[in-house]
PDB file of C-alpha atoms in Angstrom:
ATOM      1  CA  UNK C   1     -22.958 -17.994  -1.649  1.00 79.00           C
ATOM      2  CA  UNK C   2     -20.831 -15.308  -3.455  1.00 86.00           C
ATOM      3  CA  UNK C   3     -17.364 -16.033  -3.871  1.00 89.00           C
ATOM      4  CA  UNK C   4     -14.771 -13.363  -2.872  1.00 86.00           C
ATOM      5  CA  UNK C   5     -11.975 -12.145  -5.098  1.00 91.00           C
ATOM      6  CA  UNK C   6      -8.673 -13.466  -3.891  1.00 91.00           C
ATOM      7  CA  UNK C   7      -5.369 -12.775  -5.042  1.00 91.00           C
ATOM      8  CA  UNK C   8      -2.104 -14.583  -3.905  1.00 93.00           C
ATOM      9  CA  UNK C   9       1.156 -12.640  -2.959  1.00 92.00           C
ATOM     10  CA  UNK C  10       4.356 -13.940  -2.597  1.00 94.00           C
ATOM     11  CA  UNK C  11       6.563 -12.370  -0.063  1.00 93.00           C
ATOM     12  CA  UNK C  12       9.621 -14.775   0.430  1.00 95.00           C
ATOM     13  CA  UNK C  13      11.298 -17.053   3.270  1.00 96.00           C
ATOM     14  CA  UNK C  14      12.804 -14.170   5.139  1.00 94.00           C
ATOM     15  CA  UNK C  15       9.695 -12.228   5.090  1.00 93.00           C
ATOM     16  CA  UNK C  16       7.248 -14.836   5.792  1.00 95.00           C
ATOM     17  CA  UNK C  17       9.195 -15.749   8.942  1.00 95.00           C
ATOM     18  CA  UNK C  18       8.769 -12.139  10.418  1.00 94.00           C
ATOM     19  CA  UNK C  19       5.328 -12.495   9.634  1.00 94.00           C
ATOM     20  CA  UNK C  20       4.726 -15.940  11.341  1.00 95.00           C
ATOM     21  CA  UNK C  21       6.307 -13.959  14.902  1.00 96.00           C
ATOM     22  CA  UNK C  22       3.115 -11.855  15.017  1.00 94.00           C
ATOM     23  CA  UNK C  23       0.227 -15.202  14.526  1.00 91.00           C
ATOM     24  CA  UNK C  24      -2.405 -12.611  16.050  1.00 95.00           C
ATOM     25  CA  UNK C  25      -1.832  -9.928  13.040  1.00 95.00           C
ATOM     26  CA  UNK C  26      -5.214 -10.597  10.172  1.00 95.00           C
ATOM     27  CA  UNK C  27      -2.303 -10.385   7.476  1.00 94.00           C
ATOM     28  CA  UNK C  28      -4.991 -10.458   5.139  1.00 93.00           C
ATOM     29  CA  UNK C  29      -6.721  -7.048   6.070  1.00 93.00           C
ATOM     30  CA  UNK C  30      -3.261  -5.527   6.200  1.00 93.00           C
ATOM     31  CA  UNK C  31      -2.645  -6.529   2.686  1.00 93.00           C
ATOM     32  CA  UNK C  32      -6.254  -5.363   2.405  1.00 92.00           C
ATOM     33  CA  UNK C  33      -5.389  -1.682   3.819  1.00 91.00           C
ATOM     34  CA  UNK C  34      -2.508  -1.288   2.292  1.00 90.00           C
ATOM     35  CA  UNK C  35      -3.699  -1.860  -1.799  1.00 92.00           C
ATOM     36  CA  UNK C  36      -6.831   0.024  -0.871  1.00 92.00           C
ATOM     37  CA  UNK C  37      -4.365   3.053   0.190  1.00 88.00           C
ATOM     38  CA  UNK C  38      -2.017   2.696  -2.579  1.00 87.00           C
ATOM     39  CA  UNK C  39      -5.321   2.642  -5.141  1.00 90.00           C
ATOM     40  CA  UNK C  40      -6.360   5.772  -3.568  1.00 89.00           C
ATOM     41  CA  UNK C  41      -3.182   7.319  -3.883  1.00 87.00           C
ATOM     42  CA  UNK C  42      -2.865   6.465  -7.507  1.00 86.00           C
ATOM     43  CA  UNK C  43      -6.863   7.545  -8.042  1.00 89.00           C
ATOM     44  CA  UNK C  44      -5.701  11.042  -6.757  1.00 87.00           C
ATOM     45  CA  UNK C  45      -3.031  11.273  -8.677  1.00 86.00           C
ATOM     46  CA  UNK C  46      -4.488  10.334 -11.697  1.00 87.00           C
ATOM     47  CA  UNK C  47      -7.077  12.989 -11.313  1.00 88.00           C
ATOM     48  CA  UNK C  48      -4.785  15.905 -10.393  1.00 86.00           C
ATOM     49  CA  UNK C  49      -2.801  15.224 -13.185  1.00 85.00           C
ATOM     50  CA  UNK C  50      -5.465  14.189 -16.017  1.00 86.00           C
ATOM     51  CA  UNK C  51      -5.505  17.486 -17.339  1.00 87.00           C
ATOM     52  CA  UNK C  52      -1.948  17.447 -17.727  1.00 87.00           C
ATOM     53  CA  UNK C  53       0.861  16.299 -20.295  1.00 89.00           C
ATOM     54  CA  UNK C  54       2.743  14.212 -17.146  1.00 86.00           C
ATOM     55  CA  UNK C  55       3.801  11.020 -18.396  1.00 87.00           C
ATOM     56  CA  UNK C  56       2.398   7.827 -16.670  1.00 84.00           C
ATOM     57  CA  UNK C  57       6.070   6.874 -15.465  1.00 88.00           C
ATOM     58  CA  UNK C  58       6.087  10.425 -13.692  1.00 89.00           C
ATOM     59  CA  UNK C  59       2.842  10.286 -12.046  1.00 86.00           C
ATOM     60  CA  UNK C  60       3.743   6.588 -10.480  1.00 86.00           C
ATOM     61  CA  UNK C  61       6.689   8.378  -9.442  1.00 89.00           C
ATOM     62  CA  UNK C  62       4.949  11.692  -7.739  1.00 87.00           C
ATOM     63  CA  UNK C  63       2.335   8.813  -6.016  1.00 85.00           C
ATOM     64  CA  UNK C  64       4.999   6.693  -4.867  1.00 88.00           C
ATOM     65  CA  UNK C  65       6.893  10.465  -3.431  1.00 89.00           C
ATOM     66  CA  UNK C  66       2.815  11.012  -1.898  1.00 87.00           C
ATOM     67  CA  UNK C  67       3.309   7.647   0.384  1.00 86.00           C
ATOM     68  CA  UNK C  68       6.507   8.284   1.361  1.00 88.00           C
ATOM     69  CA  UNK C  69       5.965  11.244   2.733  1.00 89.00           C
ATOM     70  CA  UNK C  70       2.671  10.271   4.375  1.00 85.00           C
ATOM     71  CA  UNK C  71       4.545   7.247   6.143  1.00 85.00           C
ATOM     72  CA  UNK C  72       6.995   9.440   6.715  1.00 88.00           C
ATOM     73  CA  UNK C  73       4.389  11.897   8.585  1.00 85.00           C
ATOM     74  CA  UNK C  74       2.256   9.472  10.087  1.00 83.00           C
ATOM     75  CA  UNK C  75       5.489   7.500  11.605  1.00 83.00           C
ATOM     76  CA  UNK C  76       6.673  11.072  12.994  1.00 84.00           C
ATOM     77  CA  UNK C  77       3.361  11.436  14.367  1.00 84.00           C
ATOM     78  CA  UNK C  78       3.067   8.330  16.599  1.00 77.00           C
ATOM     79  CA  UNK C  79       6.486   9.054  18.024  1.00 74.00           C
TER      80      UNK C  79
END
């Protein structure tokens, strides 16, 4: 049997109590979704800008400006 890749994150008391209200949520495939979004994000970015002289520290910042404003358009969306 192949072993799977795992990774531990820590999110905190606070956080982990919020969680533990919602027992049905598969907090793994959540935390799943959201690195596989973030990497694609960052993959995009990377290639728009790789013919560029934008610093690494800028093109975090312009992917980090991309998911804001797609949470910001999906939230607006569902409303």
């Amino acid at each position: 049997m192949t072993r799977v890749p795992s990774i531990t994150v820590d999110v905190g008391e606070p956080l982990k109590e919020r969680m533990e209200q919602y027992g049905d949520v598969e907090w793994d495939e959540v935390s799943r979704r959201a690195i596989r979004e973030r990497l694609e994000t960052l993959e995009l970015v990377e290639e728009a800008t790789a013919d560029t002289d934008i610093s690494d520290a800028d093109a975090a910042e312009l992917a980090d400006r991309i998911d804001e404003i797609a949470q910001r358009r999906i939230r607006e969306a569902s409303d």
